Coordinates of N, CA and C in Angstrom, one line a residue:
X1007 N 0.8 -1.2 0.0 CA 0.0 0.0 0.0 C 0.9 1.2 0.0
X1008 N 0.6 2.3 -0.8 CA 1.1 3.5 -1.0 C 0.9 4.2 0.6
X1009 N 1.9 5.2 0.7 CA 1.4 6.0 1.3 C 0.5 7.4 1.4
X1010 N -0.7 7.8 1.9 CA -1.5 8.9 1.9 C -0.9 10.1 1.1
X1011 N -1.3 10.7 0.3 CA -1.0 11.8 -0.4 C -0.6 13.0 0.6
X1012 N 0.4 13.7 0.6 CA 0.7 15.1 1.3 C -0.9 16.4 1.2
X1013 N -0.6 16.5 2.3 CA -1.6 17.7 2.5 C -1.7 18.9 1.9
X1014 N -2.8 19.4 1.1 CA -2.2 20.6 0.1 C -1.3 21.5 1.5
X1015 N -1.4 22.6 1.1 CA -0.6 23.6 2.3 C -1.8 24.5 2.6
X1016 N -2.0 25.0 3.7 CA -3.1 25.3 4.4 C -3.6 26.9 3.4
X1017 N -4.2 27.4 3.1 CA -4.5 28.7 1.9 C -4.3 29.7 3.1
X1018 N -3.6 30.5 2.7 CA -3.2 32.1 3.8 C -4.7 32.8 3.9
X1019 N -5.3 33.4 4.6 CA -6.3 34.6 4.6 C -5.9 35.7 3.5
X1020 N -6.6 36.2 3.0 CA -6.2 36.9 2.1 C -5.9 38.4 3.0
X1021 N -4.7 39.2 2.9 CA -4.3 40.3 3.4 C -4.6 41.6 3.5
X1022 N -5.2 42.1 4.1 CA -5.7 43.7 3.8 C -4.8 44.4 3.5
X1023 N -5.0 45.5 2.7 CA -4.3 46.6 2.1 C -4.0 47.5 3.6
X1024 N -2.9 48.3 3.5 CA -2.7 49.0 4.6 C -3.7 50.4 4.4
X1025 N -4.4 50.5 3.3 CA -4.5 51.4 2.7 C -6.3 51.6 2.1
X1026 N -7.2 51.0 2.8 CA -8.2 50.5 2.1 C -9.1 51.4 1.2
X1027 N -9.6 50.8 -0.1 CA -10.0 51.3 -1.0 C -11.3 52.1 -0.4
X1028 N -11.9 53.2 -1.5 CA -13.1 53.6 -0.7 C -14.4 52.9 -0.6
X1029 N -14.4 52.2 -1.8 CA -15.1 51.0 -1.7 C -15.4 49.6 -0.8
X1030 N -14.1 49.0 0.0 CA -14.4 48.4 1.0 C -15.0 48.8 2.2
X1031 N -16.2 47.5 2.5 CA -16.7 47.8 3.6 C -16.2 47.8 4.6
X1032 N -16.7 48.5 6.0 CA -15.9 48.6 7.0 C -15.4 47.1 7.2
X1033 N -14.6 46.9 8.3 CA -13.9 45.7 8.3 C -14.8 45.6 9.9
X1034 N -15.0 46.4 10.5 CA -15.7 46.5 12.2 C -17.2 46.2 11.9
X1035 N -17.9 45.3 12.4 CA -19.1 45.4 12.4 C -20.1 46.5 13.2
X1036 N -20.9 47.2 12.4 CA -21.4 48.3 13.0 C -22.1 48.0 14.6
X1037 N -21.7 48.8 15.5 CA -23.1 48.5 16.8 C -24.2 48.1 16.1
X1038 N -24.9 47.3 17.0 CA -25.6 47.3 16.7 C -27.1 47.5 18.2
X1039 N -26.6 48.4 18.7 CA -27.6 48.9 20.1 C -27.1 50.1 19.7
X1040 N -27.7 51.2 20.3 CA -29.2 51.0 21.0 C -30.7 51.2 20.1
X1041 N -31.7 50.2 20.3 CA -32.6 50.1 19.0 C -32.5 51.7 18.7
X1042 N -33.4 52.3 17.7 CA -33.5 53.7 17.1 C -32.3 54.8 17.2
X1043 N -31.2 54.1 16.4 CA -29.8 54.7 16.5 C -29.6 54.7 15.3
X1044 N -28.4 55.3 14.7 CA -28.1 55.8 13.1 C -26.7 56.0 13.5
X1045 N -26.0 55.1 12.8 CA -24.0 54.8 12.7 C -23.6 55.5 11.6
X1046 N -22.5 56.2 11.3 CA -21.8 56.4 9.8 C -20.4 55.7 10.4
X1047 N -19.7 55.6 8.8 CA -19.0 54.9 8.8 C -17.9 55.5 7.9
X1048 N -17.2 56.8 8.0 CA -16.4 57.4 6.7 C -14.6 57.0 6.9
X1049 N -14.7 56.9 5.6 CA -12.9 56.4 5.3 C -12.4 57.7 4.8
X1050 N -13.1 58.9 4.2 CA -11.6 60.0 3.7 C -13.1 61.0 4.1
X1051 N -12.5 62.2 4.2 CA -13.3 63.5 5.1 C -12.3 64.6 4.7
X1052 N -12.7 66.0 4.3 CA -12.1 67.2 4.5 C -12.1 67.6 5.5
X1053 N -12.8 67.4 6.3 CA -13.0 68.2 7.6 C -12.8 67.2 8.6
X1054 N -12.3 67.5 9.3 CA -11.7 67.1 11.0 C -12.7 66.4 11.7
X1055 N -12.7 65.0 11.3 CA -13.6 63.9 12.4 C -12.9 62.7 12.3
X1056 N -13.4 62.1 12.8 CA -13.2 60.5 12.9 C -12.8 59.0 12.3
X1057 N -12.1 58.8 11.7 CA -12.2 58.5 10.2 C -12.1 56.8 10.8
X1058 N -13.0 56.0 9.5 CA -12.4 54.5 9.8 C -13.2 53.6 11.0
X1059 N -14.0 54.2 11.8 CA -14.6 53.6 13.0 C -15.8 54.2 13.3
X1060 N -17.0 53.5 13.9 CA -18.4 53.7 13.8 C -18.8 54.8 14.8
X1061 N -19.3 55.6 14.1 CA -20.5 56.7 15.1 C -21.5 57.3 14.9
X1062 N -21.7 57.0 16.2 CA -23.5 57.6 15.9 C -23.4 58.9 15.5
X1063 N -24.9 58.9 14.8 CA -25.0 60.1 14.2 C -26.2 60.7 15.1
X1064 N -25.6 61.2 15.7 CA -26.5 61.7 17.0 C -27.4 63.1 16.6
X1065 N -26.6 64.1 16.2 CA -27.4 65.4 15.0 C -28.4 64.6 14.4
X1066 N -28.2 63.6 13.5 CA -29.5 63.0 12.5 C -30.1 62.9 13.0
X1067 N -29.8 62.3 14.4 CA -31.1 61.6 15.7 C -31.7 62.5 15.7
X1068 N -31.2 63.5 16.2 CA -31.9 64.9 17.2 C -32.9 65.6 15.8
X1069 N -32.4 65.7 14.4 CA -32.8 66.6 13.7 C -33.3 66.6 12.4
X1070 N -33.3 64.9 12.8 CA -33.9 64.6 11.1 C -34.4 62.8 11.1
X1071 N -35.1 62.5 12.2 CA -35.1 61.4 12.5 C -34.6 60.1 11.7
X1072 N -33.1 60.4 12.1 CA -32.3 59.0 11.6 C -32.2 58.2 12.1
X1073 N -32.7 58.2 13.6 CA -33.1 57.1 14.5 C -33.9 56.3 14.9
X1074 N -35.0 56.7 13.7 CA -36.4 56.5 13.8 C -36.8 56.0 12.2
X1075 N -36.3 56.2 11.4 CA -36.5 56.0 10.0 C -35.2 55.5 9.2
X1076 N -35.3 54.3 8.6 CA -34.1 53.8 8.1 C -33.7 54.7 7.0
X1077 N -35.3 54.7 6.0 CA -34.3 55.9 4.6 C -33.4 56.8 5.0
X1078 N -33.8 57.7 6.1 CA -33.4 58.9 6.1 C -32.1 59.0 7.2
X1079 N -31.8 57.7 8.4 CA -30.5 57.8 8.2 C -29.7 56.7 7.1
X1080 N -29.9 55.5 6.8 CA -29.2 55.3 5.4 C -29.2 55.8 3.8
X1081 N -30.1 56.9 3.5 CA -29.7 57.5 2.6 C -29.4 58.9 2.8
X1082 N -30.3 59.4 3.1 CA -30.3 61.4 3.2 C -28.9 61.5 4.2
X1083 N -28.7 60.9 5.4 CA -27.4 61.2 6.6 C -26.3 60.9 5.2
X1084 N -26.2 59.4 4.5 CA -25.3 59.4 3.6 C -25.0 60.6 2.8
X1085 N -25.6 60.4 2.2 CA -25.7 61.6 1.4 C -25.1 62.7 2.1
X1086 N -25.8 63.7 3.3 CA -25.6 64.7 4.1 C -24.3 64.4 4.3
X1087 N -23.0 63.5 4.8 CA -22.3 63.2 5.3 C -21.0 63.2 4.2
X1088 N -21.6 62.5 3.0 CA -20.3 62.8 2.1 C -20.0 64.2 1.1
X1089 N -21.8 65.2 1.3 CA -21.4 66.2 1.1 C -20.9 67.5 1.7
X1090 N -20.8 66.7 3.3 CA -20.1 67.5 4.5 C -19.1 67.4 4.0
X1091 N -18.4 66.0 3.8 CA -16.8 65.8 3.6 C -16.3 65.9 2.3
X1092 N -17.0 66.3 1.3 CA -16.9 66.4 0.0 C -15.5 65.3 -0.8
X1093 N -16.7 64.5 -0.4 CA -16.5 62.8 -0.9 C -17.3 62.0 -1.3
X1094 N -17.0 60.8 -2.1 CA -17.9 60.3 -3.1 C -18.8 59.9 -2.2
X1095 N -20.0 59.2 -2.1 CA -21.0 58.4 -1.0 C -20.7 57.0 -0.6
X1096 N -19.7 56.4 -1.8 CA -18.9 55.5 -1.6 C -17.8 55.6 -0.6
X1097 N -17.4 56.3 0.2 CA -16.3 56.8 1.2 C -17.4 56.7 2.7
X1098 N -18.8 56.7 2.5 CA -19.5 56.6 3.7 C -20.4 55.3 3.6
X1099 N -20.1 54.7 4.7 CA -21.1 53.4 4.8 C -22.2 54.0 6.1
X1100 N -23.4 53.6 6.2 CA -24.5 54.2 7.1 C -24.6 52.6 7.5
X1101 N -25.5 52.8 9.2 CA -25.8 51.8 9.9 C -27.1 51.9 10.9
X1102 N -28.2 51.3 10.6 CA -29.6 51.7 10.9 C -29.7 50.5 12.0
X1103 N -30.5 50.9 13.4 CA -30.8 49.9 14.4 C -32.1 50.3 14.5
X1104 N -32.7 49.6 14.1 CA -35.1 49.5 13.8 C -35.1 49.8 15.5
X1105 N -36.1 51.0 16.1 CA -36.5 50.7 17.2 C -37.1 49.5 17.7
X1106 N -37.1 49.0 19.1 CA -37.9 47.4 18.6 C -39.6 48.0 18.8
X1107 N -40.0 47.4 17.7 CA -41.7 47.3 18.0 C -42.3 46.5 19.0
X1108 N -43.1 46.8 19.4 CA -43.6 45.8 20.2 C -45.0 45.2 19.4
X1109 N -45.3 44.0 20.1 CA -46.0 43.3 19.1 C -47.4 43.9 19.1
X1110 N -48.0 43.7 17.7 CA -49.4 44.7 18.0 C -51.0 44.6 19.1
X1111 N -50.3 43.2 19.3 CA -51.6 42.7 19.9 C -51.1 42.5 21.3
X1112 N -49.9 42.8 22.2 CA -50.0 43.1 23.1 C -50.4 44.6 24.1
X1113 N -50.8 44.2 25.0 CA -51.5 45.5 25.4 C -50.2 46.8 26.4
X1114 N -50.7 48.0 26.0 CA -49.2 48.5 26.6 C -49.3 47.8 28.5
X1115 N -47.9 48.2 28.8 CA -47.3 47.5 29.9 C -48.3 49.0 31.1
X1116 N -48.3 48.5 32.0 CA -49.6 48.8 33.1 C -48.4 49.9 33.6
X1117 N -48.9 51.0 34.1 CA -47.6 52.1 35.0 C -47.7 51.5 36.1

């Protein structure tokens, strides 16, 4: 009897760029608490914030219910956000957390 065939060699992970394109998605998964919250997510900005890592968008909350309405923080905050930083929309990822509903047919909770 032969002996068992050698083992391919294990496949490496493929390597991130030190440098990521604007098109990759974040690599961090967005929060995802507290329900009715609204994340951005920008990789290049002209102006002086945060770059690379998730935050709320707490202005949208307060003033254009992004915390309350998916469209309007995943498109209009997008939107709003890459033409703060006058960058493509592809440079901002958005992150929507649904308030939780409660179910219809239970009755509200007693004070």
């Amino acid at each position: 009897s032969s002996p068992p065939p050698p083992l391919p060699p294990p496949v490496p992970p493929p390597s991130m760029p030190p440098s990521a394109s604007p098109s990759t998605p974040p690599s961090t998964p967005p929060p995802m608490t507290p329900p009715g919250s609204c994340y951005y997510f920008i990789t290049t900005c002209s102006q002086p914030m945060a770059l690379n890592t998730w935050v709320r968008d707490t202005w949208g909350e307060e003033h254009t219910r992004a915390g309350s309405d998916r469209e309007t923080c995943e498109v209009n905050r997008l939107n709003s956000w890459a033409t703060w930083c006058g960058v493509s929309p592809s440079n901002v990822t958005m992150h929507f957390n649904a308030l939780l509903s409660p179910l219809p047919s239970s009755p509200p909770p007693p004070l």
